[in-house]
Amino acid sequence: MATEATFVVPSERFPLGTVFERLPGVTVELERIIPARDVVIPYFWVRGTAVDDIEGAFTEHPGVRRIEFIDSVEDEHLLRVEWAVDYDDVLTALTETKVALIEAVGTNERWTFEIRGDVRSDIAAFQSRCRELDIPITLTELHALTPIETASEAALTEKQQEALVLAYERGYFESPREVTMEDIGGDLGISEQAVASRLRRGVKRILGSTLTDVTAPSR
C-alpha cells in the first residue's frame, strides 16, 4: 500500500540551510524537483525577507553548483539551484530510492520533508540509504496514503455517517461541547435517543474497522 512519511533533518545538514546564517527568520520551501541527466534542479521559494540580493544570502556550499534568481513577489523570492551530483545529501537518497518528494520546508531550526512510497518498504529503503550516508533524519509521521476515513465510511450506514458528520461539524465532540444531542436530533428530525444510538454505533464501527487494520498481523 502507498505510504507517506514525514521526517526532519537539522537545518545545517541541508545545503540550502546556509541562508539561515544571514537570514535566520526566513522560510525556504522546495517547489518541485526535476530529474535531469547529471543533476537535480529544484526550484525553491525563500519567504519572509525583502533582501534585494537574495542570491548573495546563500554562502558557498560544496553541495551547490549554482543558485539563480528567477522572480520575486513582495517578500517571496523564487530561485533555482543546481546541485553537485557528487555531494551526498537527502536529495541523493531521494533520487536513488523509489520515493517521491511531496514537500520540503526549511527554517532556522530544521528541515521537514514529506515523501511518498508505492509501498512501505520504499520508505524503509530511503531511511536505510540516509543512514548509509550519515544523514541524521528523524521520522515523525508514517501513514498509509488511503485515509482512514475511507475505510471507516465503508463500515458506516448512511444514517450513522450523517449523524457523525453533523455532530463533528456542529462541535459535539469539542470540550466543552458546543451542541447537545437534542440539537442534533432537531436538525435530523429524530429523537435524542436515536441520535445517541447512531453516534454510539457509528463510533463503534469506526473503532472496530480502524483497530482491526492496526492490529491485523502482516502477511
XYZ file of N, CA, C and O in Angstrom:
876
model
N 0.839 -1.190 0.000
C 0.000 0.000 0.000
C 0.882 1.250 0.000
O 1.902 1.307 0.683
N 0.485 2.246 -0.790
C 1.235 3.502 -0.835
C 1.298 4.119 0.560
O 0.319 4.113 1.295
N 2.468 4.634 0.903
C 2.702 5.155 2.240
C 3.358 6.513 2.185
O 4.228 6.761 1.338
N 2.934 7.406 3.071
C 3.551 8.724 3.185
C 4.268 8.832 4.517
O 3.813 8.275 5.524
N 5.385 9.539 4.511
C 6.176 9.707 5.728
C 6.658 11.143 5.827
O 6.896 11.810 4.816
N 6.787 11.616 7.048
C 7.339 12.935 7.314
C 8.548 12.762 8.216
O 8.507 11.995 9.177
N 9.626 13.433 7.886
C 10.820 13.341 8.707
C 11.515 14.701 8.748
O 11.255 15.569 7.915
N 12.363 14.884 9.729
C 13.070 16.149 9.889
C 14.573 15.907 9.861
O 15.056 14.826 10.203
N 15.274 16.953 9.425
C 16.726 16.952 9.340
C 17.224 18.257 9.925
O 16.615 19.313 9.697
N 18.298 18.252 10.708
C 18.838 19.509 11.230
C 19.100 20.500 10.106
O 19.559 20.121 9.020
N 18.794 21.755 10.341
C 18.878 22.775 9.309
C 20.231 22.817 8.613
O 20.318 22.927 7.395
N 21.294 22.686 9.387
C 22.634 22.833 8.819
C 23.063 21.638 7.978
O 24.078 21.684 7.274
N 22.287 20.539 7.993
C 22.652 19.350 7.245
C 22.081 19.325 5.835
O 22.221 18.347 5.115
N 21.438 20.413 5.413
C 20.929 20.511 4.049
C 21.538 21.762 3.425
O 21.509 22.834 4.030
N 22.133 21.661 2.223
C 22.872 22.780 1.644
C 22.152 24.119 1.624
O 22.774 25.154 1.862
N 20.852 24.138 1.355
C 20.145 25.421 1.313
C 20.039 26.056 2.685
O 19.644 27.208 2.817
N 20.400 25.317 3.721
C 20.360 25.854 5.070
C 21.367 26.962 5.309
O 21.303 27.655 6.329
N 22.287 27.172 4.364
C 23.270 28.243 4.545
C 22.629 29.622 4.569
O 23.206 30.564 5.099
N 21.422 29.758 4.016
C 20.758 31.063 4.011
C 20.420 31.523 5.418
O 20.355 32.725 5.697
N 20.219 30.582 6.336
C 19.828 30.948 7.699
C 20.973 31.593 8.481
O 20.748 32.198 9.512
N 22.200 31.454 7.980
C 23.328 32.113 8.631
C 23.188 33.629 8.537
O 23.586 34.361 9.434
N 22.632 34.105 7.437
C 22.463 35.541 7.224
C 21.030 36.008 7.440
O 20.801 37.156 7.820
N 20.088 35.103 7.167
C 18.667 35.473 7.297
C 17.964 34.418 8.146
O 17.210 33.588 7.638
N 18.165 34.425 9.458
C 17.621 33.362 10.322
C 16.101 33.323 10.391
O 15.537 32.305 10.793
N 15.424 34.388 9.987
C 13.971 34.414 10.120
C 13.207 33.969 8.891
O 11.967 33.929 8.916
N 13.889 33.590 7.816
C 13.179 33.231 6.588
C 12.731 31.774 6.614
O 13.172 30.976 7.446
N 11.851 31.447 5.661
C 11.421 30.070 5.428
C 11.756 29.712 3.991
O 11.556 30.518 3.085
N 12.284 28.523 3.794
C 12.637 28.055 2.455
C 11.765 26.853 2.122
O 11.608 25.943 2.937
N 11.185 26.864 0.931
C 10.297 25.762 0.535
C 10.626 25.312 -0.874
O 10.597 26.106 -1.816
N 10.970 24.028 -1.030
C 11.198 23.475 -2.362
C 9.875 23.417 -3.107
O 8.872 22.967 -2.568
N 9.887 23.836 -4.362
C 8.647 23.818 -5.142
C 8.491 22.528 -5.923
O 7.434 21.929 -5.959
N 9.549 22.071 -6.536
C 9.493 20.799 -7.262
C 10.914 20.337 -7.542
O 11.855 21.120 -7.503
N 11.050 19.062 -7.816
C 12.351 18.511 -8.162
C 12.259 17.921 -9.557
O 11.358 17.139 -9.858
N 13.184 18.308 -10.423
C 13.181 17.856 -11.802
C 14.403 16.992 -12.052
O 15.533 17.475 -12.003
N 14.237 15.701 -12.314
C 15.396 14.864 -12.617
C 16.000 15.264 -13.962
O 15.292 15.401 -14.956
N 17.294 15.501 -14.021
C 17.991 15.812 -15.252
C 19.056 14.739 -15.486
O 19.195 13.809 -14.685
N 19.810 14.885 -16.563
C 20.773 13.832 -16.892
C 21.843 13.697 -15.822
O 22.188 12.600 -15.407
N 22.408 14.803 -15.369
C 23.519 14.698 -14.430
C 23.329 15.548 -13.179
O 24.259 15.730 -12.405
N 22.132 16.041 -12.964
C 21.928 16.898 -11.802
C 20.442 16.989 -11.491
O 19.598 16.802 -12.362
N 20.115 17.248 -10.255
C 18.739 17.504 -9.846
C 18.598 19.012 -9.669
O 19.397 19.632 -8.976
N 17.591 19.596 -10.306
C 17.445 21.053 -10.267
C 16.146 21.420 -9.572
O 15.080 21.405 -10.182
N 16.167 21.727 -8.302
C 14.928 22.124 -7.634
C 14.696 23.633 -7.714
O 15.632 24.421 -7.658
N 13.455 23.976 -7.856
C 13.049 25.366 -7.700
C 12.586 25.535 -6.262
O 11.962 24.647 -5.702
N 12.891 26.652 -5.675
C 12.501 26.853 -4.289
C 12.187 28.314 -4.027
O 12.645 29.218 -4.728
N 11.365 28.519 -2.993
C 10.965 29.851 -2.556
C 11.665 30.193 -1.251
O 11.800 29.355 -0.374
N 12.095 31.431 -1.154
C 12.576 31.978 0.109
C 11.565 33.031 0.522
O 11.323 33.993 -0.213
N 10.952 32.843 1.678
C 9.877 33.728 2.114
C 10.242 34.439 3.420
O 10.900 33.870 4.287
N 9.823 35.697 3.513
C 9.994 36.422 4.771
C 11.144 37.401 4.797
O 11.623 37.756 5.871
N 11.590 37.867 3.629
C 12.669 38.857 3.598
C 12.521 39.758 2.378
O 12.025 39.329 1.342
N 12.952 40.985 2.524
C 12.915 41.945 1.424
C 14.306 42.172 0.853
O 14.549 43.126 0.127
N 15.252 41.297 1.178
C 16.620 41.438 0.698
C 16.645 41.434 -0.829
O 16.068 40.555 -1.469
N 17.291 42.456 -1.417
C 17.339 42.549 -2.876
C 18.244 41.469 -3.475
O 17.872 40.773 -4.405
N 19.434 41.328 -2.916
C 20.381 40.345 -3.420
C 20.173 39.022 -2.694
O 20.988 38.607 -1.872
N 19.076 38.351 -3.009
C 18.753 37.121 -2.301
C 19.750 36.011 -2.629
O 20.046 35.162 -1.798
N 20.316 36.040 -3.841
C 21.315 35.033 -4.192
C 22.533 35.139 -3.279
O 23.111 34.136 -2.865
N 22.899 36.383 -2.954
C 24.066 36.606 -2.123
C 23.880 36.184 -0.680
O 24.848 36.103 0.080
N 22.635 35.905 -0.288
C 22.370 35.479 1.089
C 22.791 34.037 1.322
O 22.912 33.601 2.459
N 23.013 33.290 0.244
C 23.450 31.905 0.366
C 24.967 31.838 0.301
O 25.579 32.262 -0.673
N 25.568 31.305 1.357
C 27.014 31.141 1.355
C 27.383 29.918 0.528
O 26.552 29.052 0.256
N 28.631 29.853 0.116
C 29.079 28.740 -0.711
C 28.951 27.421 0.051
O 29.184 27.352 1.248
N 28.567 26.394 -0.692
C 28.403 25.070 -0.104
C 28.842 24.043 -1.138
O 28.513 24.171 -2.333
N 29.571 23.002 -0.732
C 30.048 22.004 -1.697
C 28.937 21.236 -2.399
O 29.173 20.626 -3.445
N 27.728 21.275 -1.852
C 26.627 20.568 -2.486
C 25.911 21.378 -3.541
O 25.002 20.880 -4.206
N 26.320 22.643 -3.722
C 25.628 23.540 -4.644
C 26.564 23.982 -5.759
O 27.665 24.466 -5.511
N 26.122 23.812 -7.008
C 26.883 24.322 -8.148
C 26.576 25.791 -8.404
O 27.467 26.615 -8.565
N 25.294 26.099 -8.436
C 24.902 27.464 -8.789
C 23.504 27.748 -8.286
O 22.638 26.872 -8.303
N 23.276 28.963 -7.815
C 21.941 29.423 -7.439
C 21.588 30.604 -8.323
O 22.378 31.534 -8.477
N 20.408 30.548 -8.904
C 19.983 31.574 -9.852
C 18.648 32.178 -9.424
O 17.689 31.453 -9.163
N 18.605 33.483 -9.344
C 17.366 34.182 -9.016
C 16.414 34.124 -10.214
O 16.814 34.358 -11.357
N 15.135 33.829 -9.961
C 14.136 33.730 -11.026
C 13.141 34.884 -10.980
O 12.931 35.596 -11.955
N 12.526 35.115 -9.807
C 11.498 36.147 -9.722
C 11.214 36.464 -8.263
O 11.581 35.697 -7.354
N 10.534 37.593 -8.021
C 10.131 37.988 -6.669
C 8.693 38.458 -6.674
O 8.217 39.061 -7.658
N 7.991 38.181 -5.584
C 6.653 38.704 -5.343
C 6.655 39.227 -3.916
O 6.573 38.452 -2.960
N 6.800 40.548 -3.785
C 6.939 41.198 -2.483
C 8.106 40.579 -1.713
O 9.252 40.674 -2.149
N 7.842 39.891 -0.579
C 8.943 39.344 0.211
C 9.145 37.855 -0.042
O 9.705 37.142 0.776
N 8.701 37.383 -1.216
C 8.894 35.991 -1.594
C 9.751 35.935 -2.855
O 9.490 36.640 -3.825
N 10.768 35.075 -2.841
C 11.723 35.022 -3.935
C 11.818 33.600 -4.472
O 12.023 32.651 -3.709
N 11.674 33.468 -5.786
C 11.785 32.162 -6.441
C 13.190 32.022 -7.012
O 13.670 32.882 -7.744
N 13.851 30.926 -6.664
C 15.198 30.668 -7.139
C 15.325 29.245 -7.667
O 14.466 28.406 -7.417
N 16.406 29.001 -8.375
C 16.695 27.656 -8.873
C 18.125 27.324 -8.492
O 19.020 28.166 -8.577
N 18.342 26.102 -8.084
C 19.686 25.689 -7.685
C 20.074 24.421 -8.419
O 19.254 23.520 -8.610
N 21.314 24.373 -8.863
C 21.866 23.173 -9.474
C 22.764 22.511 -8.434
O 23.689 23.130 -7.898
N 22.483 21.246 -8.175
C 23.226 20.521 -7.146
C 24.436 19.820 -7.723
O 24.431 19.375 -8.867
N 25.459 19.684 -6.912
C 26.633 18.908 -7.285
C 26.291 17.431 -7.126
O 25.891 16.992 -6.048
N 26.426 16.674 -8.213
C 25.997 15.276 -8.184
C 26.885 14.418 -7.294
O 26.489 13.322 -6.894
N 28.089 14.883 -7.003
C 28.988 14.073 -6.185
C 28.879 14.394 -4.704
O 29.662 13.892 -3.885
N 27.881 15.217 -4.332
C 27.683 15.538 -2.920
C 26.489 14.748 -2.402
O 25.393 14.811 -2.968
N 26.693 13.990 -1.346
C 25.637 13.130 -0.815
C 24.820 13.855 0.246
O 25.360 14.311 1.259
N 23.518 13.974 0.001
C 22.619 14.558 0.988
C 21.247 13.913 0.844
O 21.124 12.854 0.235
N 20.227 14.535 1.409
C 18.879 13.964 1.361
C 18.414 13.762 -0.080
O 17.762 12.764 -0.403
N 18.735 14.699 -0.969
C 18.310 14.569 -2.359
C 18.942 13.350 -3.016
O 18.333 12.729 -3.890
N 20.144 13.013 -2.618
C 20.785 11.809 -3.145
C 19.959 10.580 -2.793
O 19.686 9.725 -3.638
N 19.547 10.501 -1.532
C 18.732 9.359 -1.089
C 17.394 9.337 -1.818
O 16.876 8.261 -2.150
N 16.832 10.496 -2.089
C 15.558 10.564 -2.794
C 15.680 10.059 -4.227
O 14.825 9.322 -4.713
N 16.739 10.480 -4.920
C 16.893 10.089 -6.320
C 17.315 8.631 -6.476
O 17.066 8.033 -7.521
N 17.929 8.066 -5.449
C 18.405 6.687 -5.539
C 17.383 5.661 -5.062
O 17.578 4.458 -5.268
N 16.328 6.099 -4.427
C 15.309 5.174 -3.937
C 13.965 5.497 -4.589
O 13.812 6.520 -5.248
N 12.988 4.607 -4.393
C 11.697 4.747 -5.055
C 10.713 5.559 -4.218
O 9.619 5.099 -3.873
N 11.094 6.780 -3.884
C 10.193 7.653 -3.151
C 10.092 8.989 -3.880
O 11.010 9.390 -4.600
N 8.963 9.633 -3.703
C 8.735 10.938 -4.321
C 8.679 12.003 -3.239
O 8.117 11.778 -2.160
N 9.263 13.145 -3.518
C 9.212 14.255 -2.578
C 7.916 15.020 -2.781
O 7.631 15.521 -3.868
N 7.110 15.107 -1.746
C 5.849 15.843 -1.801
C 6.061 17.290 -1.385
O 5.569 18.217 -2.020
N 6.808 17.475 -0.303
C 7.008 18.825 0.213
C 8.283 18.859 1.044
O 8.644 17.877 1.690
N 8.976 19.998 1.008
C 10.154 20.194 1.844
C 10.197 21.649 2.271
O 10.210 22.548 1.418
N 10.191 21.888 3.573
C 10.189 23.247 4.114
C 11.306 23.365 5.144
O 11.439 22.507 6.026
N 12.102 24.434 5.011
C 13.209 24.626 5.928
C 13.080 25.908 6.730
O 12.613 26.930 6.223
N 13.473 25.838 7.980
C 13.553 27.006 8.852
C 14.922 27.004 9.512
O 15.738 26.103 9.283
N 15.165 27.990 10.344
C 16.445 28.086 11.038
C 16.693 26.895 11.953
O 17.833 26.574 12.284
N 15.622 26.186 12.365
C 15.754 25.068 13.288
C 15.861 23.714 12.597
O 16.629 22.858 13.007
N 15.062 23.514 11.557
C 15.043 22.184 10.939
C 14.462 22.240 9.528
O 13.782 23.191 9.155
N 14.732 21.163 8.775
C 14.065 20.918 7.503
C 13.053 19.804 7.706
O 13.365 18.787 8.342
N 11.856 20.012 7.178
C 10.813 18.994 7.256
C 10.498 18.511 5.851
O 10.151 19.304 4.973
N 10.651 17.213 5.642
C 10.402 16.601 4.338
C 9.208 15.660 4.428
O 9.087 14.890 5.380
N 8.358 15.712 3.417
C 7.254 14.766 3.304
C 7.451 13.978 2.023
O 7.604 14.563 0.942
N 7.476 12.650 2.129
C 7.744 11.798 0.979
C 6.651 10.750 0.822
O 5.855 10.521 1.730
N 6.636 10.107 -0.345
C 5.640 9.056 -0.608
C 6.317 7.883 -1.307
O 7.113 8.082 -2.235
N 5.999 6.680 -0.854
C 6.486 5.471 -1.500
C 5.329 4.616 -1.973
O 4.243 4.654 -1.383
N 5.536 3.863 -3.032
C 4.463 2.997 -3.541
C 4.083 1.939 -2.515
O 2.931 1.534 -2.415
N 5.067 1.464 -1.766
C 4.846 0.508 -0.686
C 5.672 0.951 0.512
O 6.604 1.757 0.384
N 5.354 0.415 1.683
C 6.055 0.858 2.896
C 7.544 0.538 2.849
O 8.357 1.258 3.406
N 7.911 -0.528 2.158
C 9.330 -0.887 2.086
C 10.150 0.183 1.369
O 11.361 0.292 1.589
N 9.505 0.994 0.509
C 10.217 2.100 -0.148
C 10.673 3.120 0.878
O 11.774 3.678 0.777
N 9.829 3.376 1.862
C 10.193 4.320 2.925
C 11.354 3.758 3.733
O 12.297 4.480 4.085
N 11.292 2.452 4.020
C 12.368 1.807 4.773
C 13.683 1.875 4.007
O 14.748 2.099 4.597
N 13.626 1.686 2.685
C 14.833 1.747 1.862
C 15.428 3.155 1.885
O 16.650 3.325 1.927
N 14.553 4.151 1.856
C 15.015 5.538 1.925
C 15.709 5.800 3.261
O 16.790 6.407 3.304
N 15.108 5.361 4.358
C 15.716 5.538 5.671
C 17.074 4.846 5.743
O 18.038 5.397 6.282
N 17.148 3.644 5.183
C 18.396 2.896 5.200
C 19.479 3.620 4.419
O 20.639 3.694 4.859
N 19.099 4.186 3.272
C 20.085 4.915 2.469
C 20.565 6.167 3.197
O 21.754 6.509 3.139
N 19.687 6.832 3.900
C 20.084 8.011 4.670
C 21.082 7.620 5.766
O 22.052 8.342 6.013
N 20.845 6.487 6.409
C 21.778 6.027 7.444
C 23.150 5.730 6.840
O 24.185 6.048 7.432
N 23.150 5.136 5.641
C 24.418 4.839 4.975
C 25.186 6.124 4.660
O 26.418 6.144 4.672
N 24.452 7.196 4.383
C 25.070 8.478 4.050
C 25.303 9.340 5.288
O 25.717 10.498 5.166
N 25.033 8.784 6.472
C 25.202 9.517 7.739
C 24.350 10.783 7.794
O 24.768 11.813 8.337
N 23.147 10.702 7.240
C 22.207 11.821 7.306
C 21.297 11.603 8.511
O 20.566 10.614 8.568
N 21.330 12.490 9.488
C 20.569 12.280 10.733
C 19.095 12.633 10.596
O 18.625 13.658 11.080
N 18.320 11.772 9.921
C 16.896 12.032 9.773
C 16.140 11.465 10.971
O 16.556 10.478 11.565
N 15.038 12.115 11.300
C 14.154 11.640 12.368
C 12.747 11.505 11.808
O 12.164 12.488 11.334
N 12.211 10.293 11.814
C 10.861 10.056 11.323
C 9.853 10.584 12.342
O 9.911 10.251 13.517
N 8.923 11.425 11.892
C 7.926 11.994 12.795
C 6.509 11.525 12.496
O 5.632 11.629 13.346
N 6.281 11.000 11.289
C 4.928 10.546 10.944
C 5.006 9.520 9.829
O 5.815 9.654 8.896
N 4.167 8.492 9.919
C 4.103 7.446 8.908
C 2.665 6.968 8.813
O 2.071 6.577 9.814
N 2.091 7.010 7.620
C 0.704 6.569 7.486
C 0.428 6.118 6.063
O 1.103 6.533 5.119
N -0.551 5.250 5.915
C -0.965 4.784 4.598
C -1.571 5.942 3.831
O -2.216 6.816 4.407
N -1.375 5.948 2.519
C -1.891 7.032 1.688
C -3.401 7.085 1.715
O -4.004 8.148 1.759
N -4.050 5.909 1.707
C -5.504 5.874 1.754
C -5.965 6.348 3.125
O -5.612 5.756 4.134
N -6.761 7.415 3.202
C -7.180 7.924 4.504
C -7.982 6.894 5.280
O -8.726 6.101 4.709
N -7.850 6.906 6.602
C -8.632 6.013 7.455
C -10.117 6.240 7.241
O -10.915 5.325 7.286
N -10.491 7.501 6.944
C -11.903 7.816 6.780
C -12.557 6.988 5.682
O -13.731 6.685 5.731
N -11.796 6.645 4.646
C -12.370 5.879 3.542
C -12.854 4.519 4.028
O -13.960 4.089 3.742
N -12.020 3.832 4.794
C -12.420 2.531 5.327
C -13.534 2.691 6.344
O -14.451 1.871 6.425
N -13.465 3.778 7.124
C -14.485 3.998 8.134
C -15.844 4.252 7.504
O -16.869 3.747 7.958
N -15.850 5.059 6.448
C -17.117 5.368 5.780
C -17.754 4.097 5.222
O -18.971 3.936 5.242
N -16.913 3.182 4.740
C -17.444 1.942 4.192
C -18.103 1.100 5.268
O -18.993 0.305 4.998
N -17.660 1.268 6.526
C -18.197 0.474 7.625
C -19.465 1.075 8.197
O -20.172 0.421 8.958
N -19.766 2.325 7.850
C -20.911 3.023 8.435
C -22.147 2.895 7.563
O -22.060 2.803 6.339
N -23.307 2.941 8.217
C -24.543 3.074 7.462
C -24.687 4.545 7.082
O -24.022 5.427 7.639
N -25.559 4.818 6.140
C -25.765 6.197 5.688
C -26.245 7.081 6.837
O -25.786 8.225 6.992
N -27.146 6.572 7.672
C -27.679 7.363 8.779
C -26.623 7.613 9.854
O -26.566 8.702 10.443
N -25.784 6.601 10.110
C -24.723 6.788 11.090
C -23.718 7.840 10.606
O -23.294 8.701 11.374
N -23.360 7.759 9.353
C -22.409 8.730 8.800
C -22.991 10.139 8.842
O -22.302 11.098 9.194
N -24.272 10.272 8.516
C -24.935 11.582 8.546
C -24.900 12.182 9.943
O -24.582 13.364 10.128
N -25.202 11.357 10.944
C -25.216 11.843 12.324
C -23.812 12.203 12.800
O -23.614 13.228 13.469
N -22.818 11.391 12.467
C -21.452 11.650 12.898
C -20.890 12.913 12.247
O -20.234 13.726 12.912
N -21.134 13.074 10.968
C -20.638 14.266 10.264
C -21.266 15.528 10.853
O -20.575 16.525 11.110
N -22.568 15.496 11.082
C -23.249 16.658 11.638
C -22.739 16.952 13.051
O -22.484 18.119 13.397
N -22.573 15.908 13.863
C -22.085 16.099 15.224
C -20.686 16.695 15.225
O -20.363 17.575 16.028
N -19.863 16.242 14.311
C -18.499 16.763 14.221
C -18.504 18.220 13.786
O -17.817 19.077 14.368
N -19.259 18.519 12.741
C -19.284 19.881 12.213
C -19.908 20.872 13.199
O -19.504 22.039 13.258
N -20.855 20.417 13.989
C -21.534 21.307 14.937
C -20.764 21.452 16.255
O -21.130 22.259 17.092
N -19.719 20.664 16.457
C -18.907 20.795 17.660
C -19.312 19.916 18.818
O -18.950 20.184 19.966
N -20.017 18.821 18.553
C -20.445 17.938 19.636
C -19.257 17.269 20.320
O -19.295 17.003 21.523
N -18.184 17.025 19.556
C -17.032 16.327 20.119
C -16.003 17.277 20.716
O -14.929 16.837 21.149
N -16.317 18.572 20.722
C -15.406 19.531 21.349
C -15.541 19.465 22.867
O -16.495 18.887 23.403
N -14.578 20.045 23.559
C -14.640 20.091 25.024
C -14.413 21.540 25.472
O -13.318 22.073 25.331
N -15.483 22.198 25.979
C -16.832 21.677 26.210
C -17.625 21.567 24.905
O -17.289 22.215 23.913
N -18.654 20.752 24.920
C -19.474 20.551 23.738
C -20.199 21.822 23.348
O -20.668 22.565 24.198
N -20.303 22.039 22.037
C -20.938 23.253 21.531
C -22.413 23.036 21.194
O -23.164 24.002 21.034
N -22.818 21.778 21.084
C -24.225 21.443 20.848
C -24.572 20.208 21.659
O -23.688 19.498 22.148
N -25.849 19.942 21.804
C -26.310 18.753 22.515
C -26.888 17.748 21.526
O -27.121 18.067 20.349
N -27.130 16.534 22.013
C -27.778 15.530 21.174
C -29.171 15.987 20.771
O -29.658 15.670 19.686
N -29.805 16.756 21.660
C -31.135 17.271 21.346
C -31.072 18.217 20.152
O -31.942 18.196 19.272
N -29.994 19.057 20.107
C -29.820 19.972 18.970
C -29.616 19.205 17.672
O -30.202 19.540 16.635
N -28.790 18.168 17.731
C -28.517 17.370 16.539
C -29.778 16.652 16.088
O -30.096 16.588 14.896
N -30.530 16.139 17.074
C -31.791 15.469 16.744
C -32.768 16.407 16.064
O -33.492 16.006 15.147
N -32.782 17.677 16.509
C -33.658 18.661 15.882
C -33.304 18.877 14.420
O -34.196 19.020 13.567
N -32.006 18.907 14.123
C -31.571 19.096 12.731
C -31.897 17.881 11.870
O -32.210 18.012 10.682
N -31.822 16.697 12.462
C -32.053 15.470 11.705
C -33.517 15.040 11.719
O -33.913 14.154 10.957
N -34.291 15.641 12.604
C -35.690 15.260 12.710
C -35.897 13.949 13.407
O -36.847 13.203 13.085
N -35.005 13.618 14.361
C -35.123 12.374 15.110
C -34.980 12.675 16.602
O -34.617 13.789 16.996
N -35.274 11.680 17.438
C -35.207 11.891 18.876
C -33.762 11.902 19.375
O -32.839 11.448 18.693
N -33.600 12.405 20.597
C -32.287 12.420 21.229
C -31.756 11.007 21.396
O -30.564 10.742 21.220
N -32.657 10.083 21.742
C -32.268 8.690 21.914
C -31.761 8.080 20.603
O -30.806 7.303 20.585
N -32.398 8.452 19.493
C -31.978 7.938 18.183
C -30.605 8.481 17.807
O -29.768 7.766 17.242
N -30.351 9.753 18.150
C -29.031 10.347 17.890
C -27.966 9.591 18.675
O -26.916 9.228 18.141
N -28.241 9.353 19.963
C -27.286 8.655 20.813
C -26.958 7.278 20.242
O -25.795 6.847 20.230
N -27.984 6.586 19.747
C -27.785 5.252 19.198
C -26.923 5.299 17.939
O -25.997 4.500 17.777
N -27.210 6.259 17.050
C -26.445 6.348 15.800
C -24.984 6.718 16.067
O -24.070 6.160 15.446
N -24.773 7.641 16.995
C -23.399 8.042 17.309
C -22.634 6.885 17.948
O -21.484 6.619 17.599
N -23.281 6.218 18.891
C -22.618 5.125 19.593
C -22.257 3.992 18.632
O -21.134 3.483 18.630
N -23.231 3.598 17.794
C -22.976 2.507 16.855
C -21.962 2.912 15.788
O -21.128 2.109 15.355
N -22.039 4.179 15.359
C -21.098 4.658 14.346
C -19.676 4.682 14.861
O -18.738 4.221 14.188
N -19.487 5.209 16.059
C -18.153 5.246 16.661
C -17.621 3.832 16.862
O -16.437 3.555 16.625
N -18.492 2.924 17.287
C -18.069 1.532 17.490
C -17.590 0.918 16.188
O -16.568 0.207 16.155
N -18.302 1.191 15.099
C -17.910 0.629 13.808
C -16.579 1.207 13.336
O -15.734 0.494 12.790
N -16.391 2.529 13.534
C -15.128 3.150 13.133
C -13.964 2.566 13.915
O -12.925 2.212 13.363
N -14.134 2.434 15.234
C -13.076 1.867 16.055
C -12.790 0.419 15.673
O -11.635 -0.008 15.599
N -13.859 -0.325 15.408
C -13.674 -1.716 15.023
C -12.908 -1.844 13.729
O -11.988 -2.667 13.604
N -13.257 -1.009 12.740
C -12.577 -1.050 11.449
C -11.137 -0.601 11.573
O -10.214 -1.233 11.054
N -10.904 0.492 12.302
C -9.559 1.052 12.424
C -8.641 0.145 13.227
O -7.516 -0.153 12.818
N -9.103 -0.309 14.394
C -8.257 -1.127 15.252
C -7.973 -2.485 14.644
O -6.909 -3.064 14.852
N -8.913 -2.997 13.866
C -8.675 -4.269 13.180
C -7.552 -4.137 12.192
O -6.660 -5.001 12.080
N -7.537 -3.002 11.439
C -6.472 -2.772 10.460
C -5.127 -2.608 11.149
O -4.093 -3.057 10.654
N -5.119 -1.934 12.307
C -3.877 -1.666 13.004
C -3.280 -2.929 13.605
O -2.076 -3.160 13.580
N -4.161 -3.794 14.168
C -3.666 -4.974 14.886
C -3.557 -6.214 14.027
O -3.044 -7.221 14.473
N -4.046 -6.127 12.783
C -4.008 -7.323 11.939
C -2.557 -7.716 11.672
O -1.718 -6.885 11.357
N -2.215 -9.000 11.787
C -0.831 -9.446 11.556
C -0.443 -9.279 10.098
O -1.284 -9.441 9.201
N 0.809 -8.918 9.844
C 1.289 -8.760 8.473
C 1.447 -10.121 7.828
O 1.756 -11.114 8.488
N 1.281 -10.156 6.517
C 1.392 -11.428 5.791
C 2.522 -11.361 4.763
O 2.839 -10.339 4.277
